[in-house]
Short mmCIF file of C-alpha atoms in Angstrom, two decimals:
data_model
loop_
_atom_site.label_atom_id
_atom_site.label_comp_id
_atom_site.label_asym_id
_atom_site.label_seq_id
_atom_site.Cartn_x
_atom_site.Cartn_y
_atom_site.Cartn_z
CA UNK B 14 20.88 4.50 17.51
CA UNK B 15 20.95 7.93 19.32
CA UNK B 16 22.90 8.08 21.99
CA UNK B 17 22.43 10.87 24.48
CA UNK B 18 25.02 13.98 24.48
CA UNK B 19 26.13 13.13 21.20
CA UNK B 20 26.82 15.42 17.83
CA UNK B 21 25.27 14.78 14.49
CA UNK B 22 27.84 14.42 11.76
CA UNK B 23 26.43 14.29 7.85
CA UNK B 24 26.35 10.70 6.07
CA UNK B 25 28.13 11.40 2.99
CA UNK B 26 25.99 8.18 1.39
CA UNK B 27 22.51 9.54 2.15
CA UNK B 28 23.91 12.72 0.21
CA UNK B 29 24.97 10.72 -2.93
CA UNK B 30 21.10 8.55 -2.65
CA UNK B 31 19.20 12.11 -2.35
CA UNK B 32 21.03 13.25 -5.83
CA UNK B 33 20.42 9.29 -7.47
CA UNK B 34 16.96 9.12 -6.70
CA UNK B 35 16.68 12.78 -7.82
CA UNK B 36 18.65 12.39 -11.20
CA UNK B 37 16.00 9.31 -12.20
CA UNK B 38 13.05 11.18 -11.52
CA UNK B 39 14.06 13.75 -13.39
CA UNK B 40 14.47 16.39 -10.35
CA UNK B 41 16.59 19.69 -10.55
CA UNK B 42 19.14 19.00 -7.87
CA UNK B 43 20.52 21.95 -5.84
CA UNK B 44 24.30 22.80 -5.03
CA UNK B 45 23.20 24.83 -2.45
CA UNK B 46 21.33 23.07 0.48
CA UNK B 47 20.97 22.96 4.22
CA UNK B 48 19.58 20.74 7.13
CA UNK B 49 16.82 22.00 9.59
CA UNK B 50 15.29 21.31 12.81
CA UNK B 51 11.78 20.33 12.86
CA UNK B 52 10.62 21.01 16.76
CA UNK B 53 7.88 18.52 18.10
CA UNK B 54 7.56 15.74 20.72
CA UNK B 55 6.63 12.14 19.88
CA UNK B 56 7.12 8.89 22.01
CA UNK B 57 9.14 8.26 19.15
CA UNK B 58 11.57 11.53 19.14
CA UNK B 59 12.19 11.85 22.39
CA UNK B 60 14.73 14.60 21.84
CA UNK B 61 11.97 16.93 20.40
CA UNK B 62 13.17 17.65 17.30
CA UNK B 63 14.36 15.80 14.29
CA UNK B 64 17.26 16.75 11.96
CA UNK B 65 15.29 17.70 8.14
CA UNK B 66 15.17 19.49 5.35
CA UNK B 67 12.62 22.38 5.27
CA UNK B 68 13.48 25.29 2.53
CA UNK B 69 16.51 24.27 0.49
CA UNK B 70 16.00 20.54 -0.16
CA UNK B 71 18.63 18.81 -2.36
CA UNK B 72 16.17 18.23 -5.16
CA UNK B 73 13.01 19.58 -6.63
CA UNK B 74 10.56 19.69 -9.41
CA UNK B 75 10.80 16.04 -10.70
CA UNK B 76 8.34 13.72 -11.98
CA UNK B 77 7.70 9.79 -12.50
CA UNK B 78 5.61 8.50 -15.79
CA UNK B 79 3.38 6.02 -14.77
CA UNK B 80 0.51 3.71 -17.14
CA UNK B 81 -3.16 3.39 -15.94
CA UNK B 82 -5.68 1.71 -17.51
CA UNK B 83 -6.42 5.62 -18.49
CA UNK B 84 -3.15 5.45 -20.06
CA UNK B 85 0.18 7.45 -19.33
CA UNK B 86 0.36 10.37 -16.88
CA UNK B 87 3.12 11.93 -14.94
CA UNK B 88 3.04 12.64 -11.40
CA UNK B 89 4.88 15.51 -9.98
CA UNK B 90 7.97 15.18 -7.63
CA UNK B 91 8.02 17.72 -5.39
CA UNK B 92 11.00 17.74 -3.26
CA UNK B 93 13.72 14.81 -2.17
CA UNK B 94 15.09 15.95 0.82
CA UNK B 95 17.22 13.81 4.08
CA UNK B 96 16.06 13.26 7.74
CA UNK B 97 17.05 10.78 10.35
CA UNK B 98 14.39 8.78 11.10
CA UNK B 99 12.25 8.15 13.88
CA UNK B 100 11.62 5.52 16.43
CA UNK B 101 8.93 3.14 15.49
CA UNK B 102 5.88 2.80 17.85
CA UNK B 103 4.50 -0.91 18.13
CA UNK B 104 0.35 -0.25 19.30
CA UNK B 105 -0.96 -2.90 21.23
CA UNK B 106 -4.73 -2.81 21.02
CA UNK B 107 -5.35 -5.50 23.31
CA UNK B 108 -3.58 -4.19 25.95
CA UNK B 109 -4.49 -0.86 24.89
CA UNK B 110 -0.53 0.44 25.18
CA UNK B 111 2.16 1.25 22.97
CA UNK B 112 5.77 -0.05 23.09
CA UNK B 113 8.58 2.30 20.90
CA UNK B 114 11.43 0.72 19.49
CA UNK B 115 14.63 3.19 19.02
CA UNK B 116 16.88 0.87 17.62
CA UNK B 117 16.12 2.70 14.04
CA UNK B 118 16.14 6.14 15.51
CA UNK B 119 18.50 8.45 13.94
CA UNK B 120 19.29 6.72 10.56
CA UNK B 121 19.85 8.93 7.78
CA UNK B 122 17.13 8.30 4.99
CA UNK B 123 15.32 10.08 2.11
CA UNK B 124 12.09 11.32 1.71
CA UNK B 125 10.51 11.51 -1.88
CA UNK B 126 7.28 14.00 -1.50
CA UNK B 127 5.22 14.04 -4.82
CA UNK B 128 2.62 16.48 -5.97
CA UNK B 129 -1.13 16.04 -5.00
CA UNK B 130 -2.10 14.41 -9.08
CA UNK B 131 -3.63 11.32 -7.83
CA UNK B 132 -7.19 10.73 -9.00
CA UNK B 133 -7.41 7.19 -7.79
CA UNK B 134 -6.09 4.34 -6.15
CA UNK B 135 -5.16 2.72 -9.66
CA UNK B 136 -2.48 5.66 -10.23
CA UNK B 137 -0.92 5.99 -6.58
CA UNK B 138 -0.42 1.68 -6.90
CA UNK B 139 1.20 2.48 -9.93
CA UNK B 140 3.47 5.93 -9.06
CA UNK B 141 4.52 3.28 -6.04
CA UNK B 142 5.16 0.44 -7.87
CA UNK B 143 7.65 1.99 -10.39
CA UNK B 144 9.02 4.35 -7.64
CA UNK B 145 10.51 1.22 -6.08
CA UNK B 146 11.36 0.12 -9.19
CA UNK B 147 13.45 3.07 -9.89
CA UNK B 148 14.90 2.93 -6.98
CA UNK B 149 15.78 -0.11 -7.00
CA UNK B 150 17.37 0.02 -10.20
CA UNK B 151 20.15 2.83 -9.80
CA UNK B 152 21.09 1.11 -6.24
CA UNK B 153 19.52 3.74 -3.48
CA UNK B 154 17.85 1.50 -1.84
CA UNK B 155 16.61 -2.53 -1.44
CA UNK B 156 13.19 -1.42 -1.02
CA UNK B 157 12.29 -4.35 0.92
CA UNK B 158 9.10 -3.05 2.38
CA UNK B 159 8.79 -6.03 5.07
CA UNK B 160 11.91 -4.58 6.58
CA UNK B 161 10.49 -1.23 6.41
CA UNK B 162 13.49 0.33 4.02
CA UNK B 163 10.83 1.61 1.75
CA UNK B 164 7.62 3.04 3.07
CA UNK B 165 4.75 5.56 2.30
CA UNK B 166 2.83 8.51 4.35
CA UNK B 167 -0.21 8.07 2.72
CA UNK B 168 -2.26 11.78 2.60
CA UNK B 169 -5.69 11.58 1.62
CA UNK B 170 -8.53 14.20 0.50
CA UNK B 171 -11.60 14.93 -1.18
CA UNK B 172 -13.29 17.60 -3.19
CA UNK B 173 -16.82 17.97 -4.83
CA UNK B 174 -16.65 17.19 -8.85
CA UNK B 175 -15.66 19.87 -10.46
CA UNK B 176 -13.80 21.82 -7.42
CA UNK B 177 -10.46 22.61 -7.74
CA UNK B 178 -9.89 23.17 -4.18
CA UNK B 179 -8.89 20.39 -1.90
CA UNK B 180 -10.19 19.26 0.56
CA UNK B 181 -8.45 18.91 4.60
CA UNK B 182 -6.47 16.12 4.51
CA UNK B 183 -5.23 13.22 6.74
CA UNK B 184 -1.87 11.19 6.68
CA UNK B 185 -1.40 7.67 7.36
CA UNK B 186 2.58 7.12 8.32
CA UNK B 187 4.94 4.53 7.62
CA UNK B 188 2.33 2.26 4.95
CA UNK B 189 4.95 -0.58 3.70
CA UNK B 190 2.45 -3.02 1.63
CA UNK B 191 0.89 -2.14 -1.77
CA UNK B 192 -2.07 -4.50 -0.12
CA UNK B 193 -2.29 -2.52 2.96
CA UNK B 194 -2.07 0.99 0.83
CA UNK B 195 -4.63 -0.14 -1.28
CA UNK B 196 -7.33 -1.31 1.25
CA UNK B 197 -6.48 2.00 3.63
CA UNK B 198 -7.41 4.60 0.70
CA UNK B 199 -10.25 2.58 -0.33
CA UNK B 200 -11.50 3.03 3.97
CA UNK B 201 -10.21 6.43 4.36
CA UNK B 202 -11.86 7.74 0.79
CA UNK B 203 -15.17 6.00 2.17
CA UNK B 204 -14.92 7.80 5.62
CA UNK B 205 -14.51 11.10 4.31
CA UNK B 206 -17.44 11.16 2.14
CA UNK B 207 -19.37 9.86 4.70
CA UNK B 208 -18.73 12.58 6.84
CA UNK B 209 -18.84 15.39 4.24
CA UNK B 210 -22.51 13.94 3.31
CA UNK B 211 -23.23 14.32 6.73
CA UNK B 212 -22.24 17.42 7.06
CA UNK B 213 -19.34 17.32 9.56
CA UNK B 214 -16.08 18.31 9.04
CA UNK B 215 -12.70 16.42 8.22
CA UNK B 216 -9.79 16.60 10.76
CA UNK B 217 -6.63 17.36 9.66
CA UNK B 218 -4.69 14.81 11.76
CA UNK B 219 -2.21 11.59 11.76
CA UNK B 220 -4.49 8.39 11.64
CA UNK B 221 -3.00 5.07 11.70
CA UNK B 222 -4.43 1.79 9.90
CA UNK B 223 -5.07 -1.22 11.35
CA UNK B 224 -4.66 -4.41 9.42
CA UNK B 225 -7.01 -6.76 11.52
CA UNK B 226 -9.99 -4.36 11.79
CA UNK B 227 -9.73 -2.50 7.96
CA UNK B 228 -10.44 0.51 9.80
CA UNK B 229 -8.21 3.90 10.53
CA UNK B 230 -7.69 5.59 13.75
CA UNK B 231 -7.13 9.54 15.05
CA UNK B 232 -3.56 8.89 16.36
CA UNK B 233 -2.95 13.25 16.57
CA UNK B 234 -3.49 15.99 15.01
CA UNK B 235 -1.61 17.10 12.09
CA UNK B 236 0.70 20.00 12.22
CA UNK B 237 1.35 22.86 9.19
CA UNK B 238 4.72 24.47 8.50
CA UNK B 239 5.16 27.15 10.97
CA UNK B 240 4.01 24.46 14.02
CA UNK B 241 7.03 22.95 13.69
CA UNK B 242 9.27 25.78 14.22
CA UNK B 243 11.78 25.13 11.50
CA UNK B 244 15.29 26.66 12.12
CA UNK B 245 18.91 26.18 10.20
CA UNK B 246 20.65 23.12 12.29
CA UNK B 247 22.98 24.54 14.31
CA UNK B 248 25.33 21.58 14.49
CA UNK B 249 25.59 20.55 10.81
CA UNK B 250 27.55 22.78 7.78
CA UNK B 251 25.61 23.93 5.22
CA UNK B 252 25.72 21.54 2.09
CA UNK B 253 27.56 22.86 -0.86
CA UNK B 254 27.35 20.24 -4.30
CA UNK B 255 29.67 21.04 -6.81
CA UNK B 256 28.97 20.36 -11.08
CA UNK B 257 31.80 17.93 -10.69
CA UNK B 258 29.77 15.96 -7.91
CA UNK B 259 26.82 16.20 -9.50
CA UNK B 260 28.36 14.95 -13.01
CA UNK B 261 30.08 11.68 -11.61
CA UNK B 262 27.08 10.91 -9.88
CA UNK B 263 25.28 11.27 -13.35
CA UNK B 264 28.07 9.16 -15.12
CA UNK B 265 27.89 6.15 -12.69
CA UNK B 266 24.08 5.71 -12.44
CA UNK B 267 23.31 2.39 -14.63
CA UNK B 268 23.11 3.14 -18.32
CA UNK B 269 22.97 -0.05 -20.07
CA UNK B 270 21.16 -3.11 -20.72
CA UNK B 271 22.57 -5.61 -17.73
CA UNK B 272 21.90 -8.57 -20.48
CA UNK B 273 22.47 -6.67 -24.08
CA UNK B 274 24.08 -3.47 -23.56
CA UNK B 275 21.90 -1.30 -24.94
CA UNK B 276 21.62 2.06 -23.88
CA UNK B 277 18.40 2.14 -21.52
CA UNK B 278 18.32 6.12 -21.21
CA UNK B 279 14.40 5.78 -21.17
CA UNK B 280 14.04 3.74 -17.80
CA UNK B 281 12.25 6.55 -16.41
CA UNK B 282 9.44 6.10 -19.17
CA UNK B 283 9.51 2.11 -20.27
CA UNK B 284 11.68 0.88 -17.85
CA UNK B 285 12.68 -1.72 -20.42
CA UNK B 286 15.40 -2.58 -22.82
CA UNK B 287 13.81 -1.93 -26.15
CA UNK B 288 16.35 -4.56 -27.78
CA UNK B 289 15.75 -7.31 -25.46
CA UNK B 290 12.97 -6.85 -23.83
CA UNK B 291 14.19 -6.49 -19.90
CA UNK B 292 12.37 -5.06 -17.48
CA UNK B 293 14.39 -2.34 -14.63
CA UNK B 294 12.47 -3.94 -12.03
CA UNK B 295 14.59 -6.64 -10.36
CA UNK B 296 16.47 -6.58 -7.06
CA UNK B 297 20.80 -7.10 -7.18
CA UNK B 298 19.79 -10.78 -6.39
CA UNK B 299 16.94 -11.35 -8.57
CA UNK B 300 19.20 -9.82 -11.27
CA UNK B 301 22.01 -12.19 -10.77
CA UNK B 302 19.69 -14.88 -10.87
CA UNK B 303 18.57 -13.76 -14.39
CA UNK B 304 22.07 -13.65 -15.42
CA UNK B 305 22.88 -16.66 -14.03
CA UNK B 306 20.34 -18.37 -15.98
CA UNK B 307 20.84 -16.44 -19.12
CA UNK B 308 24.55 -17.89 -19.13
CA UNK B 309 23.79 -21.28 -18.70
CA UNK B 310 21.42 -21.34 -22.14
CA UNK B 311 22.41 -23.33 -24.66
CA UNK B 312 23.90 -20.97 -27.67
CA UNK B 313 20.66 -22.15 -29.86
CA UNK B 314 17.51 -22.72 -29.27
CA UNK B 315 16.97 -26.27 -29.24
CA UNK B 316 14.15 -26.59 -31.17
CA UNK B 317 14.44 -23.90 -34.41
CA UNK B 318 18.16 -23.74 -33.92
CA UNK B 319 18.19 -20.06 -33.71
CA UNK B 320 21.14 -18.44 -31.78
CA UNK B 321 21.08 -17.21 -28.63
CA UNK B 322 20.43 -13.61 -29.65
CA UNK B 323 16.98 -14.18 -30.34
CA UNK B 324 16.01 -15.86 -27.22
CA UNK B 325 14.11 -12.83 -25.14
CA UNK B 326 14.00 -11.94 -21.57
CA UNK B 327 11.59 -13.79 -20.86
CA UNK B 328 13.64 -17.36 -22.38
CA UNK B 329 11.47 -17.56 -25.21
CA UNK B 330 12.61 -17.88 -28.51
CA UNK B 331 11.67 -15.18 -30.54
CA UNK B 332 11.31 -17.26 -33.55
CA UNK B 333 9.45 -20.39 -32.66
CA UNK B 334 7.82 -19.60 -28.97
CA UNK B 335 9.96 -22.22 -27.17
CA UNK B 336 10.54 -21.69 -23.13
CA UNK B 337 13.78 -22.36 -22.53
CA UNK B 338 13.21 -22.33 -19.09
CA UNK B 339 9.71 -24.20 -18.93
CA UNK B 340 10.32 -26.27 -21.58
CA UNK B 341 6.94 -25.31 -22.71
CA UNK B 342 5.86 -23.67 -26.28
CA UNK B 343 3.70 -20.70 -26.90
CA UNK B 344 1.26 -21.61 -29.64
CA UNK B 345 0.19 -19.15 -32.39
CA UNK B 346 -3.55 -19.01 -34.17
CA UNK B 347 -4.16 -16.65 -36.60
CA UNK B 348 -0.76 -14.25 -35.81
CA UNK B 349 -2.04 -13.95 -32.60
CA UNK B 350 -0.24 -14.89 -29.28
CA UNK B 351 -2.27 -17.27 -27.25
CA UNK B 352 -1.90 -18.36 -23.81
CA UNK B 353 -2.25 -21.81 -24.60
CA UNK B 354 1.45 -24.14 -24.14
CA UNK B 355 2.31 -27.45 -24.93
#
């Protein structure tokens, strides 16, 4: 929490999670980087400034894979850079007040900005969904978006067919359900079109959703760059990564199969083992439940009497079909997989 009359001091760990996230999505990370001060007042700064990163980020010019029903694209990464974080500002519409809660203020976090290659809601679902996956997997963060340790500014824009040049955007801040992502873009696309084929003129400016009415609102307007006034932070050393750093980082981010071993270098692109089938995409506990349950199988399957090495991630027996786990058996017409059990 910030406490008035007090120094910042760097968080070593936030430094480390900037360069994970940044090796697995494939970012260039700099050994030469520096904090800024972004100038503006908020209920929720009430300082006037928060501590960012506006010029020499730690990493830049990544990208994630992600599958569509349009198949495979990647989506640009444009920066990962570290800010303390706000207070949060709870709106009360029936009283028509605000109440700000500063018990978060001034945590170190990370901020992954991607490039503007979205084309629909389909593909930002999916860059999201395997971001936290990712993230999840080399240990930056829980990404428990209830609790609000992963969340999304949500900008949105539109542009005739055929234009290359986008259109004025808005941002919707701090977004922490896929649901609530979803159903926001599918209002604010609608509103801007409306407007455009009306022939008025879209405000860049902060809107907030609101759950209970499915609608946005104007919250303020949006600032570029230069209103913010960026300057180096006067009260924080310049941050200087070494190959060494970098490398151990590197070495220690998970390389292997948790359940086979098997090298899973390509998590950025499957994110599964292509051995055993296991998906990247659990939390630490939902993991140790898998393994926990993988250790108490029998070591054959208890129907074919195949070893344990052929029963998948998914406690199937590779061989005959038979759930381990359900107790239930996939049933095969013609060579191909039906849902039907028994």
């Amino acid at each position: 929490m910030l406490t008035k009359s007090t120094l910042p001091v760097l968080n070593e760990k936030v430094v480390e999670y900037a360069v994970r996230a940044g090796l697995a999505t494939n970012c260039t990370i700099s050994k030469d980087s520096k904090n800024d001060r972004k100038n503006y007042f908020y209920p929720d700064t009430p300082r006037a400034y928060q501590i960012s990163q506006f010029d020499k980020p730690l990493c830049e010019n990544g990208y994630i894979e992600i599958e569509t029903s349009n198949g495979k694209k990647k989506i640009g990464i444009t920066r990962i850079h570290i800010e303390d974080d706000a207070g949060k500002l709870e709106h009360d519409d029936l009283a028509g007040g605000a109440l700000i809660d500063l018990n978060r203020a001034g945590v170190p976090l990370i901020e992954i900005v991607s490039e503007p290659d979205f084309r629909s809601i389909e593909e930002v679902n999916a860059y999201l969904r395997k971001l936290k996956s990712i993230l999840e997997y080399v240990e930056v963060s829980d990404c428990k978006m209830e609790e609000g340790s992963f969340r999304a500014d949500i900008n949105t824009s539109i542009r005739p067919i055929g234009s290359e040049k986008l259109g004025t955007r808005t941002e919707m801040k701090n977004m922490s359900s896929f649901r609530s992502i979803a159903r926001a873009l599918e209002y604010e696309i609608g509103r801007q079109v409306d407007i455009i084929d009306n022939g008025g003129v879209i405000s860049q400016e902060t809107i907030r959703w609101d759950e209970v009415s499915g609608k946005t609102f104007s919250m303020r307007d949006k600032e570029d760059a230069q209103d913010y006034r960026y300057f180096p932070e006067p009260d924080l050393a310049a941050i200087k990564l070494s190959d060494e750093y970098i490398e151990n980082i590197k070495n220690n981010l998970p390389d292997k199969c948790p359940i086979c071993g098997t090298s899973s270098n390509r998590i950025n692109q499957e994110m599964r083992c292509p051995v055993c089938g296991y998906l990247y995409n659990k939390t630490k506990d939902e993991l140790t439940d898998y393994q926990q349950k993988r250790r108490l199988l029998p070591d054959y399957c208890p129907i074919c009497h195949s070893p344990k090495e052929k029963i998948n991630s998914n406690f199937e027996c590779t061989i005959c079909g038979y759930n381990l786990i359900k107790k239930t058996k996939t049933l095969n017409i013609n060579s191909n997989q039906s849902t039907s059990t028994q």
